[in-house]
Each structure stands twice: as C-alpha cells, then as structure tokens.
Amino acid sequence: MKSLNELLFARHLDEDEEVVIVVHKHWLLSIKHLFWPVVSFLGSWVFLYAIPYEVVFYGVALWSMCSLVWLLRNFFDYFLDAWIITDQGIIDVAWHGWFHRESSRILYSDIQGVSHEIEGVLPTLLRYGEVSIEKISGGNIISLESVAQ
C-alpha cells in the first residue's frame, strides 16, 4: 500500500527514482493555517444549534461547505509545498492554488552550496528555519521556509 506522500508526489519522479524523504514545513504552521477555517466550520454549526430553523439550515450548509473548501485549500497549501529528497536529487514542489503548481529539480551534481537560517525566538525554541540550496548553473537559489530540524 502506497503512502500519502507517494501518491501525491509520484508524478514528479522519474521511473528509476526512489524517494528518500519528503520534507514539509513545521507541523505547527499547519495549525496556524487551519485554525480559522476550523473555527468557521464549527461556528456555523453552533449558529444552527442556537437558531434551529430550516432557512438557517440552508445558510449553515452553504457556510459549512465554504469553510471546508477553505480548509482543504489551506491544508493543500501547507502540505503540498515540500521538497522531495530522492536518490538522484532534490525536487522543490510549490502549490500556489487550485490551478497553479510548479516544481523544479536539482541534481546532487548541480548543487553548489547549502545554507540554513534560524531567525527568531520561536523558531529557535521549536528548531525550525529556512533551508536554501544554490544551483551551480546560473546561481539559482531554491529555499523552503519553516523546515523542522
């Protein structure tokens, strides 16, 4: 049985490529992004409980569906911004919305330098920061913010 990471990121891999690890942003940031959609969803049902009329039910149903779409969008924005570390290189996958995705690949032989930066009290305590990789040709830099450890 394939894992969620294998299912979501399989299209970015070559046929003979194996995933070593998929690196996401720190899990605490997912709570930050998902908090308000969850509050909105729960608030809609509290509203229905307080005012139990049929007309309110239809409004709450629409409100709930919008909150769930908001929740899914924020979850995908958090989860699908990742680096796929493979046996051949690093694939930077960025999800900018429902219809805008991009990815770039850096082979290990093309890496000129790697750097990391931890800035602030909370990132220092929770051990997360920004990791950057510089590519040899052109000096392009890809970075992933809020990476744990």
Coordinates of C-alpha atoms in Angstrom, one line a residue:
M1 CA 0.0 0.0 0.0
K2 CA 1.4 3.4 -1.0
S3 CA 1.7 6.2 1.5
L4 CA 0.1 9.6 1.0
N5 CA 3.4 11.2 0.1
E6 CA 4.0 8.6 -2.6
L7 CA 0.5 9.1 -4.1
L8 CA 0.7 12.9 -4.1
F9 CA 4.3 13.3 -5.4
A10 CA 4.7 10.3 -7.7
R11 CA 4.2 12.4 -10.9
H12 CA 7.3 14.4 -10.1
L13 CA 9.6 11.3 -10.0
D14 CA 11.5 9.6 -12.9
E15 CA 10.8 5.9 -13.4
D16 CA 14.0 4.7 -11.7
E17 CA 14.0 7.3 -8.9
E18 CA 13.3 6.4 -5.3
V19 CA 12.1 8.8 -2.6
V20 CA 14.3 9.0 0.4
I21 CA 12.2 11.5 2.4
V22 CA 9.6 14.2 1.8
V23 CA 10.3 17.4 3.8
H24 CA 7.4 19.6 4.7
K25 CA 7.1 22.8 6.7
H26 CA 7.0 22.6 10.5
W27 CA 3.7 21.0 11.7
L28 CA 3.0 24.0 13.9
L29 CA 2.4 26.1 10.9
S30 CA -0.4 23.8 9.7
I31 CA -2.2 24.6 12.9
K32 CA -1.8 28.3 12.2
H33 CA -3.2 27.9 8.6
L34 CA -6.0 25.5 9.6
F35 CA -7.3 27.3 12.8
W36 CA -9.6 29.9 11.2
P37 CA -11.3 27.5 8.7
V38 CA -12.0 25.0 11.6
V39 CA -13.4 27.8 13.8
S40 CA -15.6 29.0 10.9
F41 CA -16.9 25.4 10.3
L42 CA -17.6 24.8 14.0
G43 CA -19.1 28.3 14.3
S44 CA -21.6 27.6 11.6
W45 CA -23.0 24.6 13.4
V46 CA -23.1 26.4 16.7
F47 CA -25.1 29.1 14.9
L48 CA -27.5 26.4 13.7
Y49 CA -27.8 24.9 17.2
A50 CA -28.6 28.4 18.6
I51 CA -31.2 29.2 15.8
P52 CA -32.7 25.9 14.6
Y53 CA -34.8 26.9 11.6
E54 CA -35.0 25.4 8.2
V55 CA -33.9 28.6 6.4
V56 CA -30.9 28.8 8.8
F57 CA -30.0 25.2 8.0
Y58 CA -29.5 26.0 4.3
G59 CA -27.4 29.0 5.1
V60 CA -25.3 26.9 7.5
A61 CA -24.9 24.2 4.9
L62 CA -23.5 26.7 2.4
W63 CA -21.3 28.3 5.1
S64 CA -20.0 24.9 6.1
M65 CA -19.2 23.9 2.5
C66 CA -17.3 27.2 2.0
S67 CA -15.4 26.6 5.3
L68 CA -14.5 23.0 4.1
V69 CA -13.2 24.3 0.8
W70 CA -11.2 27.0 2.7
L71 CA -9.8 24.2 5.0
L72 CA -8.8 22.0 2.1
R73 CA -7.2 24.9 0.2
N74 CA -5.1 25.8 3.3
F75 CA -4.2 22.2 4.0
F76 CA -3.0 21.6 0.4
D77 CA -1.1 24.9 0.5
Y78 CA 0.7 23.7 3.7
F79 CA 1.2 20.0 2.7
L80 CA 2.0 20.3 -1.0
D81 CA 4.8 22.9 -0.5
A82 CA 7.5 20.3 0.0
W83 CA 10.9 19.1 -1.0
I84 CA 11.2 15.6 -2.3
I85 CA 14.6 14.2 -1.5
T86 CA 15.4 11.3 -3.8
D87 CA 18.3 9.1 -4.5
Q88 CA 19.2 11.4 -7.5
G89 CA 18.5 14.9 -6.3
I90 CA 16.0 17.3 -4.8
I91 CA 12.6 18.3 -6.2
D92 CA 11.1 21.5 -5.0
V93 CA 7.3 21.3 -5.3
A94 CA 5.3 24.5 -4.8
W95 CA 1.5 24.7 -4.7
H96 CA 0.1 28.2 -5.3
G97 CA -3.6 27.4 -5.6
W98 CA -6.0 25.0 -7.2
F99 CA -4.7 25.6 -10.7
H100 CA -1.1 26.8 -10.2
R101 CA 1.6 24.3 -9.3
E102 CA 5.3 24.4 -10.1
S103 CA 8.3 22.2 -9.5
S104 CA 12.0 22.3 -10.1
R105 CA 14.7 19.7 -9.8
I106 CA 18.3 20.0 -8.7
L107 CA 20.5 17.0 -9.2
Y108 CA 23.1 16.4 -6.5
S109 CA 25.9 17.1 -9.0
D110 CA 24.4 20.6 -9.7
I111 CA 24.4 21.7 -6.0
Q112 CA 26.9 24.5 -5.3
G113 CA 26.0 25.2 -1.7
V114 CA 23.5 24.6 1.1
S115 CA 22.7 27.0 3.9
H116 CA 20.2 27.3 6.7
E117 CA 19.0 30.1 8.8
I118 CA 17.1 30.2 12.1
E119 CA 15.8 33.6 13.0
G120 CA 13.7 34.5 16.0
V121 CA 12.8 33.1 19.4
L122 CA 10.0 30.7 18.4
P123 CA 12.0 29.2 15.5
T124 CA 15.0 28.7 17.8
L125 CA 12.9 27.0 20.5
L126 CA 11.0 24.8 18.1
R127 CA 14.1 24.2 15.9
Y128 CA 12.8 25.3 12.5
G129 CA 14.1 27.7 9.9
E130 CA 14.8 28.3 6.2
V131 CA 17.0 25.9 4.2
S132 CA 18.4 27.2 0.9
I133 CA 20.2 25.4 -1.9
E134 CA 22.2 27.1 -4.6
K135 CA 22.5 25.6 -8.0
I136 CA 25.8 25.8 -10.0
S137 CA 24.4 26.8 -13.3
G138 CA 23.0 30.3 -13.1
G139 CA 23.2 30.6 -9.3
N140 CA 19.5 29.9 -8.8
I141 CA 18.5 29.5 -5.2
I142 CA 15.6 27.4 -4.0
S143 CA 14.5 27.6 -0.4
L144 CA 12.0 26.1 1.9
E145 CA 10.9 28.1 4.9
S146 CA 10.0 26.8 8.3
V147 CA 11.6 23.4 7.9
A148 CA 11.8 21.4 11.1
Q149 CA 15.2 20.3 12.3

